[in-house]
Coordinates of C-alpha atoms in Angstrom, one line a residue:
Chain A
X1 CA -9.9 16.7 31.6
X2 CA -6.5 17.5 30.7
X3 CA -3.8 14.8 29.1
X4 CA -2.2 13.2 32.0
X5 CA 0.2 10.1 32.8
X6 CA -1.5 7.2 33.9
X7 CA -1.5 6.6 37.3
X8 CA -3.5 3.8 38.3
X9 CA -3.7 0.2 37.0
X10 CA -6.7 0.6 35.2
X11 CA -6.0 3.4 33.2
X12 CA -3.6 1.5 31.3
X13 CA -6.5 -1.1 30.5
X14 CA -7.8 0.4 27.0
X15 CA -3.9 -0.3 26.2
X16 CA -4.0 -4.4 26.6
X17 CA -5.6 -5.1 23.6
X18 CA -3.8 -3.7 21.3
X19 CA -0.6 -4.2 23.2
X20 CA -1.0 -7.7 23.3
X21 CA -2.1 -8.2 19.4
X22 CA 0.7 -6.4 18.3
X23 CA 3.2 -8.6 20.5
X24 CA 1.6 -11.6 19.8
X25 CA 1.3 -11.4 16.2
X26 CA 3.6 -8.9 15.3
X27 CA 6.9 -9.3 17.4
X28 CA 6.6 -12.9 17.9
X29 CA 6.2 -13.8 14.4
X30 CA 9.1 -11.2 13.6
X31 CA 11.2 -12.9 16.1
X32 CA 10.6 -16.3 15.0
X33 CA 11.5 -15.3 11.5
X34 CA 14.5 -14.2 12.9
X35 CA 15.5 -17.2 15.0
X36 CA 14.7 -19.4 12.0
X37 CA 17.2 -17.8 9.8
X38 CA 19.5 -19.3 12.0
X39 CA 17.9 -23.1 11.9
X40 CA 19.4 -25.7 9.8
X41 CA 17.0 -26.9 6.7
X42 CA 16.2 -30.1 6.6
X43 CA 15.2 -32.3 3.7
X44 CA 11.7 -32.3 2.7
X45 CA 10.8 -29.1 3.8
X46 CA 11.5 -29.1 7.5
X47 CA 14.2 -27.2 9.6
X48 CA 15.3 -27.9 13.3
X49 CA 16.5 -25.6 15.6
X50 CA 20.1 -25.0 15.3
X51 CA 22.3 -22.0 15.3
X52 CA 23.8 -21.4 11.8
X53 CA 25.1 -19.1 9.9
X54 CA 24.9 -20.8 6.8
X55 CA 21.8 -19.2 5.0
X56 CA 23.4 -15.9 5.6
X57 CA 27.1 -16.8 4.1
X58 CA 24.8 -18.6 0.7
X59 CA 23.9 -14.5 -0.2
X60 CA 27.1 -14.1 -0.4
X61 CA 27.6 -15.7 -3.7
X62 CA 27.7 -14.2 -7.2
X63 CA 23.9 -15.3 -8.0
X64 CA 22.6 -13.8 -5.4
X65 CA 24.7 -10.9 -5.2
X66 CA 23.5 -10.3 -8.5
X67 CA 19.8 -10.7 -7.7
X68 CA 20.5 -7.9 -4.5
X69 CA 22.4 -5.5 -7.1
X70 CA 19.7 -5.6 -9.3
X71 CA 16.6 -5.1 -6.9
X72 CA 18.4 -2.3 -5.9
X73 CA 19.2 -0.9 -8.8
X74 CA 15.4 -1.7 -10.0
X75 CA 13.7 -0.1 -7.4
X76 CA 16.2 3.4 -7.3
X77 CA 15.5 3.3 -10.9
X78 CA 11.3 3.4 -10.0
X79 CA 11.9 5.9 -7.5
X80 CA 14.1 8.3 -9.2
X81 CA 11.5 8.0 -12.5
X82 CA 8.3 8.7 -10.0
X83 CA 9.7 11.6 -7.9
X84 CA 10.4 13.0 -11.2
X85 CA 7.1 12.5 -12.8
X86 CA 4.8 13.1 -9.3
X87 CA 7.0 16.3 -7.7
X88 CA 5.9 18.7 -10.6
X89 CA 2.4 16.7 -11.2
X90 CA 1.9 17.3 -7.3
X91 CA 3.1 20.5 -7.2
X92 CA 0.4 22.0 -10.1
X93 CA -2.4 19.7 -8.3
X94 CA -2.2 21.6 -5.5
X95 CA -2.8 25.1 -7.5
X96 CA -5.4 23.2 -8.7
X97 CA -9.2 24.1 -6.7
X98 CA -10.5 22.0 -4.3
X99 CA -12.9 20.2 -6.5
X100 CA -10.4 19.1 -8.7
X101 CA -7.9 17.7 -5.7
X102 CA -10.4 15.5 -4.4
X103 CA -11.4 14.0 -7.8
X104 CA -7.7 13.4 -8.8
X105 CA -7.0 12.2 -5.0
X106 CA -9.8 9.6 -5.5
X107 CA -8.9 8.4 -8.6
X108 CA -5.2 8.3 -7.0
X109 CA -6.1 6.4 -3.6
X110 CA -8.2 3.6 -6.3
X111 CA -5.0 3.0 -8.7
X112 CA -2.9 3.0 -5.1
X113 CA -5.2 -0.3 -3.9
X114 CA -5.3 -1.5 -6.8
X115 CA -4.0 -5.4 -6.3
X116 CA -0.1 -6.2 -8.0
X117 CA -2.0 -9.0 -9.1
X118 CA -4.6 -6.5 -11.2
X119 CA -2.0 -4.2 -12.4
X120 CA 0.2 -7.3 -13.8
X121 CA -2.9 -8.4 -15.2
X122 CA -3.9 -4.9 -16.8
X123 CA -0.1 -4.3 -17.9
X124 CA 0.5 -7.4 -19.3
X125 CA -2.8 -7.6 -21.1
X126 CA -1.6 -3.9 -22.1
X127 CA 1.5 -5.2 -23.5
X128 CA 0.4 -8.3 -25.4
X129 CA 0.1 -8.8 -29.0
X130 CA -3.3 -9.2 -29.2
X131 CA -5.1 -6.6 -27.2
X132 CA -1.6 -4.2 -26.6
X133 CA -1.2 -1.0 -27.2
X134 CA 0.6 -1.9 -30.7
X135 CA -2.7 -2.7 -32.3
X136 CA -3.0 1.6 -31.9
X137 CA 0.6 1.7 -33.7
X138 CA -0.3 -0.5 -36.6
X139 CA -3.4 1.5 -38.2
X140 CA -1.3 4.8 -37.3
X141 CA 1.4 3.0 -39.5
X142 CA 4.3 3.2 -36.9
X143 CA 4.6 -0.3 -36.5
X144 CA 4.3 -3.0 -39.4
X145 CA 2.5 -5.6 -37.3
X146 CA 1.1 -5.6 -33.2
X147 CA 4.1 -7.2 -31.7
X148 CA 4.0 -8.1 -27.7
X149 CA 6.3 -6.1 -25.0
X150 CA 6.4 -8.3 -22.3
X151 CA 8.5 -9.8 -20.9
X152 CA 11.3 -7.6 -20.5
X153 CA 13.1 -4.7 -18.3
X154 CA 10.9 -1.9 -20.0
X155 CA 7.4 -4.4 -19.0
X156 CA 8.5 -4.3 -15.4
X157 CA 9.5 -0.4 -15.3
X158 CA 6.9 0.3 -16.7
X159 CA 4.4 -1.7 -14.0
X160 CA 6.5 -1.1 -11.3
X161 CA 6.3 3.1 -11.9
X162 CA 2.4 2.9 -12.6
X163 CA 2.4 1.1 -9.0
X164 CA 4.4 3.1 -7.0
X165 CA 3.4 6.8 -8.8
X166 CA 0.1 7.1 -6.7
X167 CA 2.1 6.4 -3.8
X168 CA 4.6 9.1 -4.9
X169 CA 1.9 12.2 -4.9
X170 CA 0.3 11.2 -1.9
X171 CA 3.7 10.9 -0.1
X172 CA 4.4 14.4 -1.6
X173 CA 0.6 15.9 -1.1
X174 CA 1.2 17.0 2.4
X175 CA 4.9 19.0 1.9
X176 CA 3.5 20.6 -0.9
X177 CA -0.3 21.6 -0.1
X178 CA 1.5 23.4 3.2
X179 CA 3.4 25.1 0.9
X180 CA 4.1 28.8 2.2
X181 CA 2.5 30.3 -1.9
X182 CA 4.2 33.9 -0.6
X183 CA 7.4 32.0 -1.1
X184 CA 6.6 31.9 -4.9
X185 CA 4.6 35.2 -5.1
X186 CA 7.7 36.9 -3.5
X187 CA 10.2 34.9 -6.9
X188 CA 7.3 36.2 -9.3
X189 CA 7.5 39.7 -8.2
X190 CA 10.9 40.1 -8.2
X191 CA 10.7 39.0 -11.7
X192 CA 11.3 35.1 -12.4
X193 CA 9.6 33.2 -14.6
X194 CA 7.1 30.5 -13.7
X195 CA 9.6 27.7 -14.3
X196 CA 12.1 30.1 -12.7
X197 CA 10.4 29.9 -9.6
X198 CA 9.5 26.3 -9.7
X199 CA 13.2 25.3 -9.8
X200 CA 14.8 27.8 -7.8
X201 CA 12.6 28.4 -5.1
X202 CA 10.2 25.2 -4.8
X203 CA 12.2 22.4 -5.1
X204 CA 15.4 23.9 -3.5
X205 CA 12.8 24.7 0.0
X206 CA 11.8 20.7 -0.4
X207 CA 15.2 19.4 -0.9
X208 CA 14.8 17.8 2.3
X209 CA 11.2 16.2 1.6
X210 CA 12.3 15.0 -1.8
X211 CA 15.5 12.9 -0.5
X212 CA 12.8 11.9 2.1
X213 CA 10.0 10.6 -0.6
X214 CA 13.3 9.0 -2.5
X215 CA 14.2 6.7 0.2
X216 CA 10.8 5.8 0.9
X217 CA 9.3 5.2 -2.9
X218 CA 12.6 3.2 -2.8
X219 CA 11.5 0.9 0.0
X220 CA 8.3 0.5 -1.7
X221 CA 9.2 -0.6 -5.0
X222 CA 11.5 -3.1 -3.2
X223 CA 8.6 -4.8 -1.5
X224 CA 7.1 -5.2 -5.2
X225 CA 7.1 -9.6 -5.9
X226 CA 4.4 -10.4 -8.5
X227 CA 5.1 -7.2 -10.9
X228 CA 8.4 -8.9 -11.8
X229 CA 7.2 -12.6 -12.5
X230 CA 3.8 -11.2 -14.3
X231 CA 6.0 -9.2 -16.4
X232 CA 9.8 -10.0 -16.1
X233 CA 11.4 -13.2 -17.2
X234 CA 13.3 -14.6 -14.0
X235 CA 16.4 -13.1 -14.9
X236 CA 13.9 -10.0 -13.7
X237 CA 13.0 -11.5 -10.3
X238 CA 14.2 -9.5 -7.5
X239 CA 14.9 -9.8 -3.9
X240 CA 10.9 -10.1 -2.6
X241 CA 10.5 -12.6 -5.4
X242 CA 13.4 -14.9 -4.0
X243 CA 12.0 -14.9 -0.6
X244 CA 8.7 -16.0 -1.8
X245 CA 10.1 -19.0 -4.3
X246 CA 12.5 -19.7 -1.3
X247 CA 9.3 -19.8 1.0
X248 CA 6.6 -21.7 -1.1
X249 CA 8.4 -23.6 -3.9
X250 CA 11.9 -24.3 -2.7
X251 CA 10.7 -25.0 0.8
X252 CA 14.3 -23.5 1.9
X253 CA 12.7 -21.6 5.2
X254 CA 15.6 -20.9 6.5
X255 CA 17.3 -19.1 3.7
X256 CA 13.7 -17.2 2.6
X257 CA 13.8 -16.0 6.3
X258 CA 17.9 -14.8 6.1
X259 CA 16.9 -13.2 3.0
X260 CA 14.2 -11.7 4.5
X261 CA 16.2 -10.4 7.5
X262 CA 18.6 -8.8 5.2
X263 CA 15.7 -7.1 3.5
X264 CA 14.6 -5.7 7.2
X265 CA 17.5 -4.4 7.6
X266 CA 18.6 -2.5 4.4
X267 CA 14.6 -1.0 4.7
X268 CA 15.0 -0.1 8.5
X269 CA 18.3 2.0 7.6
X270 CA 16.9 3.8 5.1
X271 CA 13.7 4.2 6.8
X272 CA 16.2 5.6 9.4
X273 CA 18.1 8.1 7.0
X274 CA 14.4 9.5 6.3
X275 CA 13.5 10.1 9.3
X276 CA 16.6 12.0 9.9
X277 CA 16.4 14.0 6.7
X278 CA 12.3 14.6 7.7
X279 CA 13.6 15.6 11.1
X280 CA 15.9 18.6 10.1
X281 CA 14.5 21.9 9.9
X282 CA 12.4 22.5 6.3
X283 CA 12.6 25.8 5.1
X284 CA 8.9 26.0 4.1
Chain B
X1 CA -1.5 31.1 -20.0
X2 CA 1.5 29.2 -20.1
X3 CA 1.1 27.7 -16.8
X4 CA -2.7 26.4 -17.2
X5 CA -1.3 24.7 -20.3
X6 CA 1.6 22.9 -18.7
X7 CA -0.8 22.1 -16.0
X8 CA -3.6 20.9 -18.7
X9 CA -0.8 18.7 -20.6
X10 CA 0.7 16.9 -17.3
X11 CA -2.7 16.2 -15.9
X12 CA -4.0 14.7 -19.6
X13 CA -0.4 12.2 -19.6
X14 CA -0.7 11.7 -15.6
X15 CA -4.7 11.0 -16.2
X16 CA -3.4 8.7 -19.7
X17 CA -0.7 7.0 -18.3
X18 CA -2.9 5.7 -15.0
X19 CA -6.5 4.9 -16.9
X20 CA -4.5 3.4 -19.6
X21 CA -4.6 -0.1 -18.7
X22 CA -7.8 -0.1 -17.0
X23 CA -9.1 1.0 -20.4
X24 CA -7.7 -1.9 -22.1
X25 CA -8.9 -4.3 -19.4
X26 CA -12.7 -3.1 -19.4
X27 CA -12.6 -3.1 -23.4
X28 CA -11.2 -6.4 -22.9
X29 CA -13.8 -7.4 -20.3
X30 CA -17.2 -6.4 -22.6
X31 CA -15.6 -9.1 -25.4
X32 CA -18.3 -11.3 -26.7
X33 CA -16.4 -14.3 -27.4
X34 CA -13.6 -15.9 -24.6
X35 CA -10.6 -14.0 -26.5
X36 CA -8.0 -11.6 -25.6
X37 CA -8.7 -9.0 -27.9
X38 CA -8.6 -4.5 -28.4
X39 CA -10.5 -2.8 -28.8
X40 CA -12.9 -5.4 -28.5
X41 CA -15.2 -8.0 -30.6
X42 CA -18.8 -7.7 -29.9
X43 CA -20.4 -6.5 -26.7
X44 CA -21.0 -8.5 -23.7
X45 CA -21.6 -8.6 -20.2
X46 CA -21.7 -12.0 -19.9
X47 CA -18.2 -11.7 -18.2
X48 CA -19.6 -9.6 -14.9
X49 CA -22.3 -11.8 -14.3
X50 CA -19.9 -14.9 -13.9
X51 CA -18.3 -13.5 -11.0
X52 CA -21.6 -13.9 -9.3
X53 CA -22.3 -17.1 -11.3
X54 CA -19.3 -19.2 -11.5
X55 CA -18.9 -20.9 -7.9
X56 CA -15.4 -20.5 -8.3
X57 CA -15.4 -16.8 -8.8
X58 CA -18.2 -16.2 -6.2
X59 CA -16.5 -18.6 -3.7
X60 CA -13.1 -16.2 -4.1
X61 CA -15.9 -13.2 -4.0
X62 CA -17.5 -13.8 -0.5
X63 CA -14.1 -15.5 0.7
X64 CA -12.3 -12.0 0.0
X65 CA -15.3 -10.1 1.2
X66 CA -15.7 -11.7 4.6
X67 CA -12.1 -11.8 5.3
X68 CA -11.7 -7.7 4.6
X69 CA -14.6 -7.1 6.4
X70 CA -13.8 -9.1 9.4
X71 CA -9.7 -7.7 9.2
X72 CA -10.7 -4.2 8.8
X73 CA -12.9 -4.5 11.8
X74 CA -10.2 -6.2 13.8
X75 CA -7.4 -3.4 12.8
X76 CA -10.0 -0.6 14.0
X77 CA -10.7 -2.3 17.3
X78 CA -6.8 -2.6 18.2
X79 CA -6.7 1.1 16.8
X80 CA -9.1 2.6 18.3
X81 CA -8.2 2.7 22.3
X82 CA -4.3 2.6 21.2
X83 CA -5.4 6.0 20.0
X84 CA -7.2 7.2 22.4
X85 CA -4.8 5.7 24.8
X86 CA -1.6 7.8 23.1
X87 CA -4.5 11.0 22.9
X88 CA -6.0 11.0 26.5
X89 CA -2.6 9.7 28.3
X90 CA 0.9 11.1 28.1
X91 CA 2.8 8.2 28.4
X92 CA 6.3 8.7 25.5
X93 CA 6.8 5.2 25.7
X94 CA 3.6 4.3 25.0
X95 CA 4.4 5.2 21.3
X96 CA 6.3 1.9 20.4
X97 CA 3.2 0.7 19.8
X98 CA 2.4 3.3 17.4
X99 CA 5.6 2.3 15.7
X100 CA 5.3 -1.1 15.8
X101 CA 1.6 -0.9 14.4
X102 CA 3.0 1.3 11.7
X103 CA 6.2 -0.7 10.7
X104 CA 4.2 -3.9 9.1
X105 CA 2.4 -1.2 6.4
X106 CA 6.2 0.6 5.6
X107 CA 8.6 -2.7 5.5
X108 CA 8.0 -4.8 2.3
X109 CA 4.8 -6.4 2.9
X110 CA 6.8 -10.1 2.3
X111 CA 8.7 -9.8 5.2
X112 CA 5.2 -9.3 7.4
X113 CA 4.1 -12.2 5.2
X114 CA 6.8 -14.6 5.8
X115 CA 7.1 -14.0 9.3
X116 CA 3.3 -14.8 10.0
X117 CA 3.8 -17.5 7.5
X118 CA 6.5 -18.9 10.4
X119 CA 4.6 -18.3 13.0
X120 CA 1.4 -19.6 12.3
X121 CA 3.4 -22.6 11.1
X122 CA 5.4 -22.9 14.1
X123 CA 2.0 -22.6 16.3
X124 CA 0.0 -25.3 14.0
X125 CA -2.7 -23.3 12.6
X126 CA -0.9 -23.2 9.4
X127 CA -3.7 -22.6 6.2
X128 CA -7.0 -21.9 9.1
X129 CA -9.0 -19.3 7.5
X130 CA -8.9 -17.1 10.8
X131 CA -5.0 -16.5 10.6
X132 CA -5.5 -14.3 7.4
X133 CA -8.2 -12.4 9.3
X134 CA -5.7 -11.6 12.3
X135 CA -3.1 -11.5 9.6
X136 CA -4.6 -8.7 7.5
X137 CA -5.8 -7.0 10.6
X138 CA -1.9 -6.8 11.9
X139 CA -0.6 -5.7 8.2
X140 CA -3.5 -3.1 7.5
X141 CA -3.4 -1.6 11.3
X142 CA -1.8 1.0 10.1
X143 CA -4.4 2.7 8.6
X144 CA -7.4 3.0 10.7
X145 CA -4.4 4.3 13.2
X146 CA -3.5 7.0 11.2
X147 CA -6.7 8.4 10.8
X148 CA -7.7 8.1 14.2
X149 CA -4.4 9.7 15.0
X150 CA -5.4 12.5 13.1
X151 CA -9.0 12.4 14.6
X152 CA -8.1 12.4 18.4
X153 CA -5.9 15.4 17.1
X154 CA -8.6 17.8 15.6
X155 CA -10.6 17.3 18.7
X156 CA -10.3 20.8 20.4
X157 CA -9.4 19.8 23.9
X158 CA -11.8 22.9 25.5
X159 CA -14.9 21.0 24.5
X160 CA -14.1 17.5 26.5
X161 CA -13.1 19.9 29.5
X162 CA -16.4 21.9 29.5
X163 CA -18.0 18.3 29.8
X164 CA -16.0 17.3 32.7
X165 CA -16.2 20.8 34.3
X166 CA -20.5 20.2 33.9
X167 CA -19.9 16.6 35.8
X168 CA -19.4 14.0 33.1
X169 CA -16.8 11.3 34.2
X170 CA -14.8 9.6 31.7
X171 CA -16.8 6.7 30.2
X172 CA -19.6 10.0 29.5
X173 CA -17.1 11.9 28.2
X174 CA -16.2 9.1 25.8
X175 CA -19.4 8.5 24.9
X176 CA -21.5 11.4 24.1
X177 CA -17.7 13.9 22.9
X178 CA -15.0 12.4 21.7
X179 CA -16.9 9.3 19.6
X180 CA -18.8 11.2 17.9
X181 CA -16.3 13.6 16.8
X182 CA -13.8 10.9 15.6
X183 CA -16.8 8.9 14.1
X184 CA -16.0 9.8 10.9
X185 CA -12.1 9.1 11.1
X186 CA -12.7 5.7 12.2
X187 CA -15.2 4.6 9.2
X188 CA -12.4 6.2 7.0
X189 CA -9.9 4.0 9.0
X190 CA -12.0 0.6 8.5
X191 CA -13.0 1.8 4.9
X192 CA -9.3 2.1 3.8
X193 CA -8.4 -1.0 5.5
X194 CA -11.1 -2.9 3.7
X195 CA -10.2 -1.8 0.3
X196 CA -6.4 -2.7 0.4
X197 CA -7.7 -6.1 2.4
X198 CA -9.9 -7.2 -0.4
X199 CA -6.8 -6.4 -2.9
X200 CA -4.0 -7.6 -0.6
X201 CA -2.5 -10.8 -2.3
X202 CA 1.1 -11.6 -0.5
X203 CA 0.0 -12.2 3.2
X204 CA -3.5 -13.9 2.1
X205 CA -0.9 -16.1 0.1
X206 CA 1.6 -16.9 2.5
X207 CA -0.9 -17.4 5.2
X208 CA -4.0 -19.1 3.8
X209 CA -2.6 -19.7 0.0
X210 CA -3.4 -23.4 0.0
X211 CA -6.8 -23.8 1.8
X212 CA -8.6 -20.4 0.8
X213 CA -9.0 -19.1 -2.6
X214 CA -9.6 -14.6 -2.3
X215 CA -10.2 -13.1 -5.4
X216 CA -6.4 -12.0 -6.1
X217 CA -5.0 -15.3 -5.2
X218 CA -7.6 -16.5 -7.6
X219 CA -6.5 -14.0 -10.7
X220 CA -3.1 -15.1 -9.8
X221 CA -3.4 -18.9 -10.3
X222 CA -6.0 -18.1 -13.3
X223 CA -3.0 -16.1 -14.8
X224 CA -0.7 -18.9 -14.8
X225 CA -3.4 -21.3 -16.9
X226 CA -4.0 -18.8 -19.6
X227 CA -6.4 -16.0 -20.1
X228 CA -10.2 -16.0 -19.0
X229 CA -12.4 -12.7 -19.5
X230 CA -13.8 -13.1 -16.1
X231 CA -10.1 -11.5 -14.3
X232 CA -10.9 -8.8 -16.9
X233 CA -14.0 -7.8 -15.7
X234 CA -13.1 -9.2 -11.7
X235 CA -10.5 -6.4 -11.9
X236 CA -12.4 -3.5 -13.5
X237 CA -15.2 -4.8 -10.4
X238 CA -12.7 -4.3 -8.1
X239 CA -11.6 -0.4 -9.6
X240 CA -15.1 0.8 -9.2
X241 CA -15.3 -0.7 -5.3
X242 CA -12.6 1.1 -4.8
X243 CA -13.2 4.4 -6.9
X244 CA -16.7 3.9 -4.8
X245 CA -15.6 3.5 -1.4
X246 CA -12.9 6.6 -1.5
X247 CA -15.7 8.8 -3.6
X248 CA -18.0 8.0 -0.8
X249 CA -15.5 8.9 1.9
X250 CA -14.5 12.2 -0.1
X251 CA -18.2 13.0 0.0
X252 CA -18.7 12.9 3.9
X253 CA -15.2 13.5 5.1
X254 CA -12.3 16.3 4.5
X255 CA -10.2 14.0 2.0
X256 CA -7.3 16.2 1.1
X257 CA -7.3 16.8 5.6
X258 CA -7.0 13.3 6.0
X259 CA -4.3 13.0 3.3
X260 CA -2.7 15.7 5.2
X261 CA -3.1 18.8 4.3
X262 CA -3.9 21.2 6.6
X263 CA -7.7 21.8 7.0
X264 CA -9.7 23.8 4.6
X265 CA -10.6 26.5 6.8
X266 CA -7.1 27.4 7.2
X267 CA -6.6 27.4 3.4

């Protein structure tokens, strides 16, 4: 039974299913977001079909501009901290036996789940006067009195990393566990240190799959929306947050649905640029 | 020496720096008295029971329950012949479905959520319990496909062809080969699906955010009135599903294979 085409009607059948769900509930509600970014809003929370461009020329104002500049900005920020942090973290977990992968790789995959809502909760409860991580300070005599973090820049950085870390590692687990370890061994016998070898032979062979796991932490901490209202003050709130307000609160459809467009498409061109770093040739 | 130390230290901060705030949040959940306090007042576990007790907390329990259990089974029924379909056929184009059953898990998850948000809107069914089901099954697809992507794979082809070659036809085949083999990849698929389901708040909320209360929807709102104890120990409930669900899938299946590392024969 060897893989062939399908020839006759029916072997296409186990295909219908999940052809059709994906249509019907993934492409059409795609494309109707689409086509609404285009309809004109009406008062009270309606919109009628229409062919505008108006919700796209509102992002082009300063307020808006500023909220795109500074989602960016956050979420290169998040990814630049967590490749840094989880590249060596990764690389020394998979020295580590087999035993102690899979308990770190548990404990990883349970943070990773973990509700926005829960890590808000667990950061800003963290961060608060009363229960925060001050109260350790105080008796230490660092600190005069518990004092709260949040809200702020640092609260949301701080969230936003502890989300998107576990992510990180298990993005990088795959490049790095198929690791060639003669590359290394060959460094270590010709004489370079440890560290040596980590810089000059690891991460140069996964320049490639780091640029990759850039781009793509980056695209995740984008789609982050409750981390920055839990634990930003609005000033804080980045492009996913919009959306939502624009969405729910503002009842502005049409301009949620622009914005959200716009986010497809900076996400889908960077998504692309990955693929076409992941697609050259790795050394390793 | 050198190298087990550096190893020791960033696993201790990497180790720190995660547990950290579920610390805080499970010292905070065993306080006696209804106050945000660390290390905590007293000892308690009055705060675990009311999740079962308070029928607020228990209706956003069974609510979040039912819907990842009906979701996850929904994403591995869409997965499953997809996968088999891409596996047993060769058919290139056939692989746009892979992608599009992939792209709703790598785009930001709002732009999944706002489109289902228009569509369900558009159609009428707007806040119908059933729409988050399909909703979460669409948005979490992802997952039962990639490990029964990866289970179709490590099926060694020889072993469906000696069955043919003995007289099985396909639906045989199916039956008594390649399901069992990929059994395990497909309860890791549903497994995984559940777990983000039950702790997916964005497309519950766009979708059913106004008629249905699930549990993270719940700590949300709750957040915005002030503190209770019971999102304290609601969250550290949710942690050890979680820590439980992927211990029990690193127990009966290849973990670090299905995270993709190559398997541990050839290590």
């Amino acid at each position: 039974m060897k893989r062939e085409p399908p020839r006759t009607i029916a072997d296409y059948a186990p295909l219908a299913f999940p052809a059709i769900m994906l249509i019907v509930f993934f492409v059409v509600p795609f494309s109707t977001m689409i086509a609404v970014s285009f309809f004109r809003r009406q008062q009270g929370g309606f919109y009628t079909p229409d062919f505008v461009i108006d919700n796209y020329a509102r992002f082009l104002s300063a307020f808006f501009g500023g909220v795109l500049g500074f989602s960016l900005m956050l979420a290169i920020t998040v990814a630049v901290i967590c490749v840094a942090i989880a590249f060596p973290f990764t690389y020394l977990l998979t020295k580590a036996s087999r035993r102690v992968q899979i308990v770190w790789l548990v404990c990883l995959l349970s943070v990773l789940s973990l509700s926005e809502v829960i890590i808000g909760f667990a950061w800003s409860t963290l961060f608060s006067r009363t229960a925060g991580i001050t109260n350790l300070l105080v008796p230490l005599g660092l600190m005069s009195e518990s004092q709260a973090l949040l809200p702020g820049i640092g609260a949301v950085l701080t969230g936003m990393v502890y989300q998107a870390l576990p992510y990180t590692i298990l993005v990088l687990y795959p490049a790095l566990v198929r690791l060639d370890p003669t590359l290394l061994e060959a460094a270590r016998t010709l004489g370079a240190s440890p560290l040596r070898g980590f810089f000059g032979i690891i991460v140069p062979a996964l320049r490639n799959t780091i640029v990759a796991t850039l781009i793509m932490v980056f695209v995740f901490a984008l789609g982050s929306y409750l981390l920055p209202q839990i634990l930003g003050r609005p000033q804080h709130w980045t492009l996913s947050v919009h959306i939502t307000d624009q969405a729910i609160y503002q009842s502005n459809m049409p301009f949620a649905a622009a914005m959200a467009v716009f986010l497809v498409l900076i996400s889908l061109a960077l998504v692309g640029l990955t693929l076409l770093v992941g697609g050259r040739k790795e050394v390793a | 020496m050198m190298e087990t130390f550096l190893r020791r230290l960033g696993f201790a901060l990497v180790a720190l720096f995660l547990a950290g705030p579920l610390i805080v949040v499970a010292g905070v959940s065993v306080n006696e008295r209804q106050s945000l306090s660390f290390p905590p007042q007293g000892f308690s576990i009055a705060w675990y029971s009311q999740i079962f007790t308070d029928p607020g907390w228990r209706a956003a329990l069974i609510a979040s329950v039912l819907l990842a259990a009906f979701s996850a089974a929904l994403a591995v029924i869409i997965a499953l012949p997809l996968s088999w379909f891409l596996w047993r056929r060769v058919a290139p184009w056939a692989n746009v479905f892979r992608l599009l059953g992939v792209a709703p898990f790598i785009l930001p998850p709002v732009i999944t959520a706002l489109g289902l948000l228009t569509f369900w809107a558009t159609i009428g069914f707007y806040g119908q319990p059933w729409t988050a089901v399909i909703s979460h099954a669409i948005f979490f697809v992802t997952l039962p496909l990639v490990t029964l992507s990866l289970g179709f794979s490590s099926i060694d082809r020889s072993l469906v062809e000696v069955a043919a070659t003995m007289g099985a036809d396909e639906r045989t085949v199916l039956r008594t080969v390649v399901l069992p083999l990929i059994l395990p990849y497909l309860i890791s698929g549903y497994a995984f699906a559940f777990v983000l389901s039950l702790n997916e708040y964005i497309v519950a909320y766009m979708t059913v955010g106004f008629t249905m209360e699930t549990l993270p929807i719940k700590i949300f709102n709750a957040l915005r009135y002030g503190y209770t104890p019971t999102m304290a120990s609601v969250s550290i409930f949710f942690v050890a599903i979680a820590a439980l669900v992927f211990s029990l899938i690193a127990r009966f299946g290849d973990l670090p294979r299905l995270l993709g590392a190559m398997s541990s024969e050839e290590k």
